[in-house]
C-alpha positions as YAML, in Angstrom:
chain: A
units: angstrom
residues:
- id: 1
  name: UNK
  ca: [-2.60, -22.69, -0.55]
- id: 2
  name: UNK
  ca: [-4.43, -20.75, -2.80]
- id: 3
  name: UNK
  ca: [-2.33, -19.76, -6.19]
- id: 4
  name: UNK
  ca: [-1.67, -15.93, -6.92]
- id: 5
  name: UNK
  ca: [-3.91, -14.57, -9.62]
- id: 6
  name: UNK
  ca: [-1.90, -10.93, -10.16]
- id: 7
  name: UNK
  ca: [-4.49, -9.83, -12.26]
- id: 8
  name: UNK
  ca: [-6.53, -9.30, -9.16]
- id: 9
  name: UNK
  ca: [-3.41, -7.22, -7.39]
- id: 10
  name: UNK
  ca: [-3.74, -3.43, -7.44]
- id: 11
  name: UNK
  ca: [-0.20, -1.78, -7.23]
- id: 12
  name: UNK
  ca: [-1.85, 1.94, -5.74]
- id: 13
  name: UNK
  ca: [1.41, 3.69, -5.94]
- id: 14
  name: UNK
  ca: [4.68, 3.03, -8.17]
- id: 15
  name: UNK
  ca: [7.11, 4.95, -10.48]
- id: 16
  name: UNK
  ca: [7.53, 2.31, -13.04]
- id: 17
  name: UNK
  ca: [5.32, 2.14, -15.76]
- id: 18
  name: UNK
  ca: [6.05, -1.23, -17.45]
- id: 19
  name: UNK
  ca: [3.55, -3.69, -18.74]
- id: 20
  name: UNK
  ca: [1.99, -5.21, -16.27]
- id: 21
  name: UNK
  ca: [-0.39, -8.19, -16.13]
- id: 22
  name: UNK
  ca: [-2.77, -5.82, -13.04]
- id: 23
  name: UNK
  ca: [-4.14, -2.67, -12.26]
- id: 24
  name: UNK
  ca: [-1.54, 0.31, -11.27]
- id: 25
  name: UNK
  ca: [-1.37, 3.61, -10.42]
- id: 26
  name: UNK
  ca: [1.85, 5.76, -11.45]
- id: 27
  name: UNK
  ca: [2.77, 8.04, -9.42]
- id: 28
  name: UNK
  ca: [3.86, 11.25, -11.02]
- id: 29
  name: UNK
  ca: [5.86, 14.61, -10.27]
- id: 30
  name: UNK
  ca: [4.86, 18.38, -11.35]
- id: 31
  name: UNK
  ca: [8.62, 18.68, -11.89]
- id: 32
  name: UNK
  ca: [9.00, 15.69, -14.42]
- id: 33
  name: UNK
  ca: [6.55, 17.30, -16.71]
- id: 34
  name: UNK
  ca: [8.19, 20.40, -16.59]
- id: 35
  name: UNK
  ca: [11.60, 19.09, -17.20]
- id: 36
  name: UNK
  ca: [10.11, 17.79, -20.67]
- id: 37
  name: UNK
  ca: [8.99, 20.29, -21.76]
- id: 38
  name: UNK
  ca: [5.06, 19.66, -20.61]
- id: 39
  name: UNK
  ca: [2.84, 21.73, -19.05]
- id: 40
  name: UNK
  ca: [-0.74, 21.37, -18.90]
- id: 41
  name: UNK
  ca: [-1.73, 19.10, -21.70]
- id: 42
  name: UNK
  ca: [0.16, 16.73, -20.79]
- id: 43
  name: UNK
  ca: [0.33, 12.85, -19.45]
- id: 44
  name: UNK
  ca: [-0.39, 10.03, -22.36]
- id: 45
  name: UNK
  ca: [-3.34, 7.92, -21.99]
- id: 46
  name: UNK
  ca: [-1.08, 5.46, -22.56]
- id: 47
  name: UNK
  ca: [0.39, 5.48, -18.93]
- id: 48
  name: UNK
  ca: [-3.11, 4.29, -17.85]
- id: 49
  name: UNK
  ca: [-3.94, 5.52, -14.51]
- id: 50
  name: UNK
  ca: [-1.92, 7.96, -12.49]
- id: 51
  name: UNK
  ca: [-1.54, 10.63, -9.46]
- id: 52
  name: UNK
  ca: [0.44, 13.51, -9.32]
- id: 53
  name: UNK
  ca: [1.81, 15.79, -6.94]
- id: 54
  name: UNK
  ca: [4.30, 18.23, -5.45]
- id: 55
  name: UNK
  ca: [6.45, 15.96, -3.50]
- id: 56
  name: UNK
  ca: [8.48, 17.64, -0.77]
- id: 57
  name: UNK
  ca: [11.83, 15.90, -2.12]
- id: 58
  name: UNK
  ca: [11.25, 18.60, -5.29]
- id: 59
  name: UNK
  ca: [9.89, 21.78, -4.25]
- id: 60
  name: UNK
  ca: [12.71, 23.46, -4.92]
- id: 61
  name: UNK
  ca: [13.70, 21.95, -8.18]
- id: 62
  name: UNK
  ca: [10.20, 24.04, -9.76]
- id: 63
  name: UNK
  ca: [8.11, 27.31, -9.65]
- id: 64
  name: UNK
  ca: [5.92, 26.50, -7.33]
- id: 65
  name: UNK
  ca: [2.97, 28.60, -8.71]
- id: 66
  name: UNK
  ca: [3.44, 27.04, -11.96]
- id: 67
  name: UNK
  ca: [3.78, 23.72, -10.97]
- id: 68
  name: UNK
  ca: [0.46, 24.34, -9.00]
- id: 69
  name: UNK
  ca: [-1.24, 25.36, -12.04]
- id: 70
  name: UNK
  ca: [0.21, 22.61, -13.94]
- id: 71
  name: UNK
  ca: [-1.64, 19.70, -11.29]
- id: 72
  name: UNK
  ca: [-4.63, 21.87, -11.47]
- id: 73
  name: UNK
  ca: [-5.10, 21.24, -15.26]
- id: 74
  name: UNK
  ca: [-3.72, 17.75, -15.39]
- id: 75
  name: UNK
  ca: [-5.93, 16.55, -12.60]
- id: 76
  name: UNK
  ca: [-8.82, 17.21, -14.80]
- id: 77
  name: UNK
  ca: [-7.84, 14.05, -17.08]
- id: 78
  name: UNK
  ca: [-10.30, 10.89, -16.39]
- id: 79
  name: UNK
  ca: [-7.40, 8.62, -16.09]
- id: 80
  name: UNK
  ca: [-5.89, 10.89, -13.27]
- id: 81
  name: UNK
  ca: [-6.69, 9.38, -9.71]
- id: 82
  name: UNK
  ca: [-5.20, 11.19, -6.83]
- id: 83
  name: UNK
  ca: [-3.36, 13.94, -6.05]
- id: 84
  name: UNK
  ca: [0.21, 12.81, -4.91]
- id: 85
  name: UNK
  ca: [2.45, 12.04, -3.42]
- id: 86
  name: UNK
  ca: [2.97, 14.88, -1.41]
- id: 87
  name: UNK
  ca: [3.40, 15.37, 2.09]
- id: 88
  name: UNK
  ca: [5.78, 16.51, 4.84]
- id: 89
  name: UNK
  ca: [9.55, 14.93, 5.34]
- id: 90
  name: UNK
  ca: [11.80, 16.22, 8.28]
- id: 91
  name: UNK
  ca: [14.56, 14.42, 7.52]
- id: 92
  name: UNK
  ca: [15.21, 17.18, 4.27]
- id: 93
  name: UNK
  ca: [16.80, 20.06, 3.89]
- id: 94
  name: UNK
  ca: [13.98, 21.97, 2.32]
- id: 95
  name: UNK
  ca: [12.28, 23.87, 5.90]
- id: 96
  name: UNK
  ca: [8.92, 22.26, 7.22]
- id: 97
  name: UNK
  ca: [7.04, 25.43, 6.79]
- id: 98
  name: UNK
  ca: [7.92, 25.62, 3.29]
- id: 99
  name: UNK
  ca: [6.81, 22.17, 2.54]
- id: 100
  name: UNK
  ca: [3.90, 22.77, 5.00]
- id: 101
  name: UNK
  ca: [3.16, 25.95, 2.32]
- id: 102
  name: UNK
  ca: [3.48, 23.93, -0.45]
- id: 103
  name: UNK
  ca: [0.92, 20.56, 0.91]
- id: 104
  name: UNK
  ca: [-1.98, 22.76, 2.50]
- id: 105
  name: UNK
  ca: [-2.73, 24.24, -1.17]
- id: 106
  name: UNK
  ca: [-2.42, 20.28, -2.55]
- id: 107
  name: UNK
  ca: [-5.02, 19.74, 0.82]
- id: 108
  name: UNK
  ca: [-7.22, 22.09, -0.55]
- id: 109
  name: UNK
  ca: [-7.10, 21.28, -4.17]
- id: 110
  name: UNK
  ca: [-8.07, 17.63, -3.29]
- id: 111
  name: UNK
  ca: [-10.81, 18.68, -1.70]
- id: 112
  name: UNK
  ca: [-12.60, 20.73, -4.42]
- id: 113
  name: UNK
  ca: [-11.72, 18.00, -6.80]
- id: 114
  name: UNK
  ca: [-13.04, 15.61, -4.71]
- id: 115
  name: UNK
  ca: [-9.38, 13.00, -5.09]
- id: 116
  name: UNK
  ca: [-7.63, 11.26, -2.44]
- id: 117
  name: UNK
  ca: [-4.52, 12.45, -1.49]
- id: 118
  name: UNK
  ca: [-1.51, 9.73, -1.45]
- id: 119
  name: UNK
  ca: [1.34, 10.86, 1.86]
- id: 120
  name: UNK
  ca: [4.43, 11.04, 1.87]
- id: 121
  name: UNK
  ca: [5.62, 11.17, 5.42]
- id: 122
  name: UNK
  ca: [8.47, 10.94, 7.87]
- id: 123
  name: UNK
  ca: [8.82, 11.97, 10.92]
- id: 124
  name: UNK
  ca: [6.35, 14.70, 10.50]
- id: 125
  name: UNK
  ca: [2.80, 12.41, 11.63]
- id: 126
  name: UNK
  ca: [1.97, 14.89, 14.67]
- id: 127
  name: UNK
  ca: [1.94, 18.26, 11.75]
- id: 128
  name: UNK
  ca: [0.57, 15.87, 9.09]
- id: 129
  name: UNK
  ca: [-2.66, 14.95, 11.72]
- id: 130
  name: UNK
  ca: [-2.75, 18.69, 13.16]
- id: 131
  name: UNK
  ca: [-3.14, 19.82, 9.43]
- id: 132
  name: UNK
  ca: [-5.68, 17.55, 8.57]
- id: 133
  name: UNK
  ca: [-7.91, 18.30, 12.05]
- id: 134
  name: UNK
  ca: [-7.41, 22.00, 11.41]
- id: 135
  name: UNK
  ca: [-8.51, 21.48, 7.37]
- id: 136
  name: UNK
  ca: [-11.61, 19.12, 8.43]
- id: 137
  name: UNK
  ca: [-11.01, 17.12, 5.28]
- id: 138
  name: UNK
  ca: [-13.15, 14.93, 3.82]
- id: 139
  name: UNK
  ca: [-11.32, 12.96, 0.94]
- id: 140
  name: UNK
  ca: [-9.21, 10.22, 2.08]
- id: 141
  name: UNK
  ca: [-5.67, 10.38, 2.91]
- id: 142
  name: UNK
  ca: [-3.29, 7.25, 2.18]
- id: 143
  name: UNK
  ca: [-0.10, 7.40, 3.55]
- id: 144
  name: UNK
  ca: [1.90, 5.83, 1.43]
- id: 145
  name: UNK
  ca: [5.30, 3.17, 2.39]
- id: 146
  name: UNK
  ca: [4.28, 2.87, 6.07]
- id: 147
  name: UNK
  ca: [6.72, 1.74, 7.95]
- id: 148
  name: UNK
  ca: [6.11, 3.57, 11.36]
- id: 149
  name: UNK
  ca: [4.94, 2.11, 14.22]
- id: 150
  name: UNK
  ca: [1.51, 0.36, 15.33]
- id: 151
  name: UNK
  ca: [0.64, 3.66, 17.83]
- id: 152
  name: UNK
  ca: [1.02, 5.95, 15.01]
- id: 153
  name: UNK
  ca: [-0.78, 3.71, 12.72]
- id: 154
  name: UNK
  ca: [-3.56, 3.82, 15.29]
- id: 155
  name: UNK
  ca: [-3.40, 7.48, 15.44]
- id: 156
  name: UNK
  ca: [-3.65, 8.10, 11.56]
- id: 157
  name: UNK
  ca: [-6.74, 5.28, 11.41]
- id: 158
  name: UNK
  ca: [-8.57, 7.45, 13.67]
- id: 159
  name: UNK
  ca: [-8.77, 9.90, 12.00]
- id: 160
  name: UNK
  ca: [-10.11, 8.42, 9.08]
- id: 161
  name: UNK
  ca: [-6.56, 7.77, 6.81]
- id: 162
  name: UNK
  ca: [-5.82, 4.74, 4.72]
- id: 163
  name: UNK
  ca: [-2.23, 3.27, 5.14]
- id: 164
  name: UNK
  ca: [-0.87, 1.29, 1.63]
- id: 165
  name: UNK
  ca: [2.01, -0.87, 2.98]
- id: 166
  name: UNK
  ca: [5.16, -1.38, 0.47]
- id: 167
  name: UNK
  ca: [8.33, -4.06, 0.20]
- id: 168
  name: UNK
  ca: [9.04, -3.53, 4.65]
- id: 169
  name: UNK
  ca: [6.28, -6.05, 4.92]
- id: 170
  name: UNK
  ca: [9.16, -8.35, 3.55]
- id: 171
  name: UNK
  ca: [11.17, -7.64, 7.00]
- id: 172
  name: UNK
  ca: [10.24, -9.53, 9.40]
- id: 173
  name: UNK
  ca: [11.50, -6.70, 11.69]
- id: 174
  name: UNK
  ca: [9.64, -3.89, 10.28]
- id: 175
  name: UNK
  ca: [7.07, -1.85, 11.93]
- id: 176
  name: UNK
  ca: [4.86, -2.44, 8.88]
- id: 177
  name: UNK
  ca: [4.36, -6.07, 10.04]
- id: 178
  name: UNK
  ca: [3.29, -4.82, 13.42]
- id: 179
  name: UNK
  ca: [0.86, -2.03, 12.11]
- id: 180
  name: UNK
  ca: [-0.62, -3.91, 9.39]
- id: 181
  name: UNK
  ca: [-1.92, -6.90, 12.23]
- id: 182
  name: UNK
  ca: [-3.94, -4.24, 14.17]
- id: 183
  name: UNK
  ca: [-4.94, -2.04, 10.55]
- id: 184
  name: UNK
  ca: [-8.78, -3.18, 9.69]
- id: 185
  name: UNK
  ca: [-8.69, -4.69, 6.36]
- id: 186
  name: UNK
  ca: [-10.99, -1.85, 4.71]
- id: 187
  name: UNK
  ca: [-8.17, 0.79, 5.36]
- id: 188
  name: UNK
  ca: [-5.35, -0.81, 3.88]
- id: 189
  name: UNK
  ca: [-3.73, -0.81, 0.28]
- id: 190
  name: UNK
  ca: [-0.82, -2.38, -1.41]
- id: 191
  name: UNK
  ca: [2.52, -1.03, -3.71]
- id: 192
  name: UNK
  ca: [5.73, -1.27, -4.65]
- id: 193
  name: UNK
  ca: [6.56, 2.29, -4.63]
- id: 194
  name: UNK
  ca: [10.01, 2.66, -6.06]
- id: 195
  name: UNK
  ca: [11.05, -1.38, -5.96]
- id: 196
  name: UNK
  ca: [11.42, -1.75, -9.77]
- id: 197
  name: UNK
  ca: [12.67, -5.73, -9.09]
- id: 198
  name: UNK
  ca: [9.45, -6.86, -6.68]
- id: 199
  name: UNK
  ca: [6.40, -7.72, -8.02]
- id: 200
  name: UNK
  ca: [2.84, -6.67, -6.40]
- id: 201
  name: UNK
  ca: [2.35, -10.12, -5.84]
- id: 202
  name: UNK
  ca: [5.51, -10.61, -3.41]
- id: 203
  name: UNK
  ca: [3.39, -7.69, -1.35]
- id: 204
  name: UNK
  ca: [0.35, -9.15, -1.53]
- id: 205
  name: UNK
  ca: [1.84, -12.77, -0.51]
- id: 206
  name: UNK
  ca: [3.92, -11.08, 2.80]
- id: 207
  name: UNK
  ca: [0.43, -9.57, 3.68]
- id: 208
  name: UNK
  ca: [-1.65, -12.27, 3.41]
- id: 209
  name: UNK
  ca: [0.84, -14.51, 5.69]
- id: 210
  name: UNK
  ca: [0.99, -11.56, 8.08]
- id: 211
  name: UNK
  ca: [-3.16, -11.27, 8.00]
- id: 212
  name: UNK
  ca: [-3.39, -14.91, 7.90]
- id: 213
  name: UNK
  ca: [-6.07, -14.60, 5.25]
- id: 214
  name: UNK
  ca: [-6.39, -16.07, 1.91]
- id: 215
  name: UNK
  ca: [-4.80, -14.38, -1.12]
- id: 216
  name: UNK
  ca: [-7.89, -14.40, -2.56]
- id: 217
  name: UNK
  ca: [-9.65, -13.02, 0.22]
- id: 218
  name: UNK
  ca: [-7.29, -9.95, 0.36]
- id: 219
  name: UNK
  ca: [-7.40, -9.31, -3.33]
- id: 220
  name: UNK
  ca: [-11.18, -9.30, -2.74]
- id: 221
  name: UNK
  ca: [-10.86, -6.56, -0.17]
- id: 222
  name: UNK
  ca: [-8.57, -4.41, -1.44]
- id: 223
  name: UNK
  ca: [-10.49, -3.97, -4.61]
- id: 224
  name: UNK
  ca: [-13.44, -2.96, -2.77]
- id: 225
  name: UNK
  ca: [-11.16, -0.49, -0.84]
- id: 226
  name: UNK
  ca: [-10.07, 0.86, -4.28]
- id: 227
  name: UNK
  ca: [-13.57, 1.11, -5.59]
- id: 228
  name: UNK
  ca: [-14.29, 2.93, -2.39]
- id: 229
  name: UNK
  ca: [-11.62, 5.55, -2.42]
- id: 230
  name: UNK
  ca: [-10.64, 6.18, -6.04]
- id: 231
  name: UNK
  ca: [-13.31, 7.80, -8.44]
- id: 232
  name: UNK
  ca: [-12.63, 6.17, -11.85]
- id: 233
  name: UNK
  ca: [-13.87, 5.35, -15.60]
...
């Protein structure tokens, strides 16, 4: 068995920023800026690359306007790589037409800056895909911690999204297992999302068993998927 290199593991989407021996990207919230004190000039170098967003968990914790305004001027730094996460999430109190308010504008805003978008979404996949048919987008969409099942997975491939699979790939009972066997390679990425203990390489390992491919082999691929989707320096 081939040994883990994890400077070869890209972490896509994660909320720690520690030092890390491989390539991440942080994900950020309007809302955290704001309650700093930070507006638009605004996220350290030092955090390397990021994304930020309007997640739906927040929208009411911020001015929407100026927390729109706020991702318009940060997503002009280099080291700024996608717009996220955002996304739709029925299983909030916050009404879906008032999230659906607050994503379309983070739709469009992707699209004129020409950066992915990275999903957060549950229960919500049927308005999610009628959104992006309606919007005829053409930047990719990553949905982000998929866990659902192999049909839905199907559904979101089709229509051109990425899936980045997260610590359920651990559970041998997940639905991640099940979707990530029929996902083609070239639309999937990797992260830890919120799982401050667990390593990339512990996702990368569960993936490659699940695949049946060589670690190497899936490092290989998911870098070109990377170099694919996100514009970078």
């Amino acid at each position: 068995m081939q040994a883990l290199d994890n400077s070869r593991c890209i972490d896509i989407h994660c909320h720690q920023n520690a030092e890390r021996d491989h390539l991440q990207i942080l994900s950020l919230d309007t809302h955290q800026l704001a309650a700093h004190g930070q507006s638009g000039d605004l996220v350290s170098p030092s955090v390397g690359y990021f994304s930020i967003g309007i997640h739906p968990w927040f929208i009411e914790r911020q001015n929407i306007a100026e927390a729109l305004q706020t991702l318009t001027t940060v997503l002009s730094q280099s080291n700024a790589l996608a717009i996220g996460e955002c996304g739709l999430d029925k299983c909030i109190t916050t009404p879906l037409a008032q999230q659906v308010q607050v994503f379309v504008p983070q739709v469009e805003l992707a699209e004129a800056l020409g950066k992915p978008l990275i999903i957060h979404c549950v229960k919500a996949f049927n308005e999610l895909l009628q959104i992006k048919k309606a919007r005829k987008t053409s930047v990719p969409w990553i949905i982000h911690g998929f866990n659902a099942n192999p049909v839905v997975a199907a559904q979101l491939i089709k229509q051109g999204c990425y899936l980045s699979f997260g610590k359920a790939l651990l559970n041998e009972r997940s639905q991640a297992q099940k979707a990530l066997m029929q996902t083609p390679l070239e639309r999937v990425f990797l992260e830890t999302d919120a799982a401050e203990d667990m390593p990339i390489g512990e996702v990368y390992a569960a993936a490659a068993k699940i695949t049946a491919l060589p670690i190497l082999a899936l490092q290989q691929q998911i870098f070109k998927n990377f170099e694919r989707v996100f514009p970078h320096d």
